[in-house]
Amino acid sequence: MAKDFTPKYTVPGIEREAAGTLIDVLRLRLHALNDLHLTLKHIHWNVVGPHFIAVHQMIDPQVDRVRDMADDVAERIAALGGVAQGTPGSLVKERTWDDYSIGREDAIAHLGALDVVYTGLLEDLRAAVKTVGEIDPATEDLLIEQLRDLEQFQWFVRAHLENAGGTLATASATTEEGAAQAAKG
């Protein structure tokens, strides 16, 4: 049985049942952003090799922005009358993806794996934008802003994985491990 996220009250102009749908969608977005924040820090701590400093320094601003995104989503959930579950236990229990699988590794390998992470995150976020767009323009606007930022972060990552001819090393990879290997060449 699916959990009912219908709040006892919500913002003016949105029906309680519709707010429950928004809260449910935002709940997984919050988990995805909290997971991404931790994954980015993991990469930041475990990246090695000749591109270490470039990747190490590129990741921290992404971490900061993703943390702000999570805060915005949690506050939107609360404004809609829901509960923003930001605990590690709820993240692990409710997420629909596996944990990041790359440990201490070359910078380019991490970027290859991160490209796959961003692809999955962005695909899910686009679906969320479509769902909330049918209900609430304010929530849609919040997610669209985050979509733009996350797409830019993926572009930063992909700039390290693309050759001068425009070929992306990870183009055919579907797993983090496969993308890490493809990125290393």
CSV table of C-alpha atoms in Angstrom, one decimal:
chain,number,residue,atom,x,y,z
A,1,MET,CA,0.0,0.0,0.0
A,2,ALA,CA,1.4,3.4,-1.0
A,3,LYS,CA,1.9,5.9,1.8
A,4,ASP,CA,-0.5,8.9,1.9
A,5,PHE,CA,1.4,12.2,2.0
A,6,THR,CA,-1.8,14.3,2.1
A,7,PRO,CA,-1.2,17.1,4.7
A,8,LYS,CA,-3.8,18.4,7.2
A,9,TYR,CA,-3.3,21.9,5.6
A,10,THR,CA,-1.4,23.4,2.7
A,11,VAL,CA,-0.7,26.6,0.9
A,12,PRO,CA,-3.6,28.7,-0.4
A,13,GLY,CA,-4.7,27.7,-3.9
A,14,ILE,CA,-3.6,24.1,-3.8
A,15,GLU,CA,-5.9,21.2,-2.8
A,16,ARG,CA,-4.7,19.0,0.1
A,17,GLU,CA,-4.6,15.9,-2.2
A,18,ALA,CA,-2.6,17.8,-4.8
A,19,ALA,CA,-0.2,19.0,-2.1
A,20,GLY,CA,0.2,15.3,-1.0
A,21,THR,CA,1.3,14.5,-4.6
A,22,LEU,CA,3.8,17.4,-4.5
A,23,ILE,CA,5.1,16.3,-1.2
A,24,ASP,CA,5.6,12.7,-2.4
A,25,VAL,CA,7.5,13.9,-5.5
A,26,LEU,CA,9.6,16.3,-3.5
A,27,ARG,CA,10.4,13.6,-0.9
A,28,LEU,CA,12.4,11.6,-3.5
A,29,ARG,CA,14.0,14.8,-4.8
A,30,LEU,CA,15.2,15.6,-1.2
A,31,HIS,CA,16.6,12.1,-0.9
A,32,ALA,CA,18.3,12.4,-4.3
A,33,LEU,CA,19.9,15.7,-3.4
A,34,ASN,CA,21.1,14.5,0.0
A,35,ASP,CA,22.6,11.5,-1.6
A,36,LEU,CA,24.2,13.6,-4.3
A,37,HIS,CA,25.7,15.9,-1.7
A,38,LEU,CA,27.3,12.9,0.1
A,39,THR,CA,28.4,11.3,-3.2
A,40,LEU,CA,30.1,14.5,-4.3
A,41,LYS,CA,32.0,14.8,-0.9
A,42,HIS,CA,33.0,11.1,-1.3
A,43,ILE,CA,34.5,11.9,-4.7
A,44,HIS,CA,36.1,15.0,-3.3
A,45,TRP,CA,37.8,12.9,-0.6
A,46,ASN,CA,38.7,9.9,-2.8
A,47,VAL,CA,39.9,11.4,-6.0
A,48,VAL,CA,43.6,10.9,-7.0
A,49,GLY,CA,45.8,11.3,-10.0
A,50,PRO,CA,47.1,14.1,-12.2
A,51,HIS,CA,43.7,15.8,-12.4
A,52,PHE,CA,43.3,15.7,-8.6
A,53,ILE,CA,43.3,19.4,-7.8
A,54,ALA,CA,41.1,20.4,-10.8
A,55,VAL,CA,38.4,17.9,-9.8
A,56,HIS,CA,38.8,18.4,-6.1
A,57,GLN,CA,38.2,22.1,-6.5
A,58,MET,CA,35.4,21.7,-9.1
A,59,ILE,CA,33.4,19.5,-6.7
A,60,ASP,CA,33.1,21.7,-3.6
A,61,PRO,CA,31.0,24.5,-5.2
A,62,GLN,CA,28.7,21.7,-6.5
A,63,VAL,CA,28.5,20.3,-3.0
A,64,ASP,CA,27.5,23.7,-1.6
A,65,ARG,CA,24.8,24.3,-4.3
A,66,VAL,CA,23.4,20.8,-3.9
A,67,ARG,CA,23.1,21.4,-0.2
A,68,ASP,CA,21.2,24.6,-0.8
A,69,MET,CA,18.9,22.8,-3.3
A,70,ALA,CA,18.1,20.2,-0.6
A,71,ASP,CA,17.3,22.9,1.9
A,72,ASP,CA,15.0,24.6,-0.7
A,73,VAL,CA,13.2,21.3,-1.4
A,74,ALA,CA,12.8,20.5,2.4
A,75,GLU,CA,11.4,24.0,3.0
A,76,ARG,CA,9.0,23.6,0.2
A,77,ILE,CA,7.8,20.3,1.6
A,78,ALA,CA,7.3,22.0,5.0
A,79,ALA,CA,5.4,25.0,3.4
A,80,LEU,CA,3.1,22.5,1.7
A,81,GLY,CA,2.3,21.0,5.1
A,82,GLY,CA,4.5,17.9,4.8
A,83,VAL,CA,7.4,16.5,6.8
A,84,ALA,CA,10.8,16.8,5.2
A,85,GLN,CA,12.5,13.5,6.1
A,86,GLY,CA,16.2,14.3,5.9
A,87,THR,CA,17.5,11.4,8.0
A,88,PRO,CA,20.0,8.9,6.5
A,89,GLY,CA,17.7,6.0,7.4
A,90,SER,CA,14.8,7.4,5.4
A,91,LEU,CA,17.1,8.1,2.5
A,92,VAL,CA,18.4,4.6,2.4
A,93,LYS,CA,15.0,3.0,3.0
A,94,GLU,CA,13.2,5.0,0.3
A,95,ARG,CA,15.7,5.6,-2.4
A,96,THR,CA,15.2,3.9,-5.8
A,97,TRP,CA,18.9,3.7,-6.7
A,98,ASP,CA,22.1,2.0,-5.5
A,99,ASP,CA,24.9,3.5,-3.5
A,100,TYR,CA,27.8,5.1,-5.4
A,101,SER,CA,30.1,2.3,-6.2
A,102,ILE,CA,33.6,3.9,-6.9
A,103,GLY,CA,36.1,4.2,-4.0
A,104,ARG,CA,39.6,5.7,-4.2
A,105,GLU,CA,40.2,6.2,-7.9
A,106,ASP,CA,41.6,8.4,-10.6
A,107,ALA,CA,39.9,11.7,-11.2
A,108,ILE,CA,38.8,10.8,-14.7
A,109,ALA,CA,37.3,7.5,-13.5
A,110,HIS,CA,35.3,9.4,-10.9
A,111,LEU,CA,34.1,11.9,-13.5
A,112,GLY,CA,33.0,9.1,-15.7
A,113,ALA,CA,30.9,7.5,-12.9
A,114,LEU,CA,29.6,10.9,-11.9
A,115,ASP,CA,28.4,11.5,-15.4
A,116,VAL,CA,26.2,8.4,-15.0
A,117,VAL,CA,25.0,9.7,-11.6
A,118,TYR,CA,24.0,13.0,-13.1
A,119,THR,CA,22.2,11.4,-16.0
A,120,GLY,CA,20.0,9.3,-13.7
A,121,LEU,CA,19.4,12.3,-11.4
A,122,LEU,CA,18.5,14.6,-14.3
A,123,GLU,CA,16.1,12.0,-15.9
A,124,ASP,CA,14.3,11.6,-12.6
A,125,LEU,CA,14.2,15.4,-12.1
A,126,ARG,CA,12.7,16.0,-15.5
A,127,ALA,CA,9.9,13.5,-14.7
A,128,ALA,CA,9.3,15.3,-11.4
A,129,VAL,CA,9.1,18.7,-13.2
A,130,LYS,CA,6.5,17.3,-15.5
A,131,THR,CA,4.4,15.9,-12.7
A,132,VAL,CA,4.5,19.0,-10.5
A,133,GLY,CA,4.0,21.3,-13.5
A,134,GLU,CA,0.5,19.9,-13.8
A,135,ILE,CA,-0.2,21.0,-10.2
A,136,ASP,CA,1.8,23.9,-9.0
A,137,PRO,CA,3.9,26.5,-10.9
A,138,ALA,CA,5.9,27.5,-7.8
A,139,THR,CA,7.2,24.0,-7.1
A,140,GLU,CA,7.8,23.5,-10.9
A,141,ASP,CA,9.9,26.7,-10.9
A,142,LEU,CA,11.9,25.5,-7.9
A,143,LEU,CA,12.7,22.2,-9.7
A,144,ILE,CA,13.4,23.9,-13.1
A,145,GLU,CA,16.0,26.2,-11.4
A,146,GLN,CA,17.7,23.1,-9.9
A,147,LEU,CA,17.5,21.3,-13.3
A,148,ARG,CA,19.5,24.1,-14.9
A,149,ASP,CA,22.2,24.1,-12.2
A,150,LEU,CA,22.5,20.3,-12.3
A,151,GLU,CA,22.7,20.2,-16.1
A,152,GLN,CA,25.5,22.8,-15.8
A,153,PHE,CA,27.3,20.6,-13.3
A,154,GLN,CA,27.1,17.6,-15.7
A,155,TRP,CA,28.4,19.8,-18.5
A,156,PHE,CA,31.4,20.6,-16.3
A,157,VAL,CA,32.0,16.9,-15.7
A,158,ARG,CA,31.5,16.0,-19.4
A,159,ALA,CA,34.0,18.7,-20.4
A,160,HIS,CA,36.7,16.4,-18.9
A,161,LEU,CA,35.3,13.4,-20.7
A,162,GLU,CA,34.9,14.8,-24.2
A,163,ASN,CA,37.6,14.7,-26.9
A,164,ALA,CA,38.3,17.5,-29.4
A,165,GLY,CA,36.1,15.7,-31.9
A,166,GLY,CA,33.1,15.9,-29.6
A,167,THR,CA,33.0,12.3,-28.6
A,168,LEU,CA,32.0,11.6,-25.0
A,169,ALA,CA,34.1,8.8,-23.5
A,170,THR,CA,31.1,7.6,-21.4
A,171,ALA,CA,28.5,7.8,-24.2
A,172,SER,CA,27.6,4.1,-24.2
A,173,ALA,CA,28.1,3.5,-20.5
A,174,THR,CA,25.1,2.6,-18.3
A,175,THR,CA,26.7,1.8,-15.0
A,176,GLU,CA,29.1,3.8,-12.8
A,177,GLU,CA,31.8,1.0,-13.1
A,178,GLY,CA,31.4,0.9,-16.9
A,179,ALA,CA,31.6,4.7,-17.1
A,180,ALA,CA,34.7,4.8,-14.9
A,181,GLN,CA,36.5,2.3,-17.1
A,182,ALA,CA,35.4,4.0,-20.3
A,183,ALA,CA,36.6,7.4,-19.0
A,184,LYS,CA,40.0,6.0,-18.2
A,185,GLY,CA,40.3,4.7,-21.8
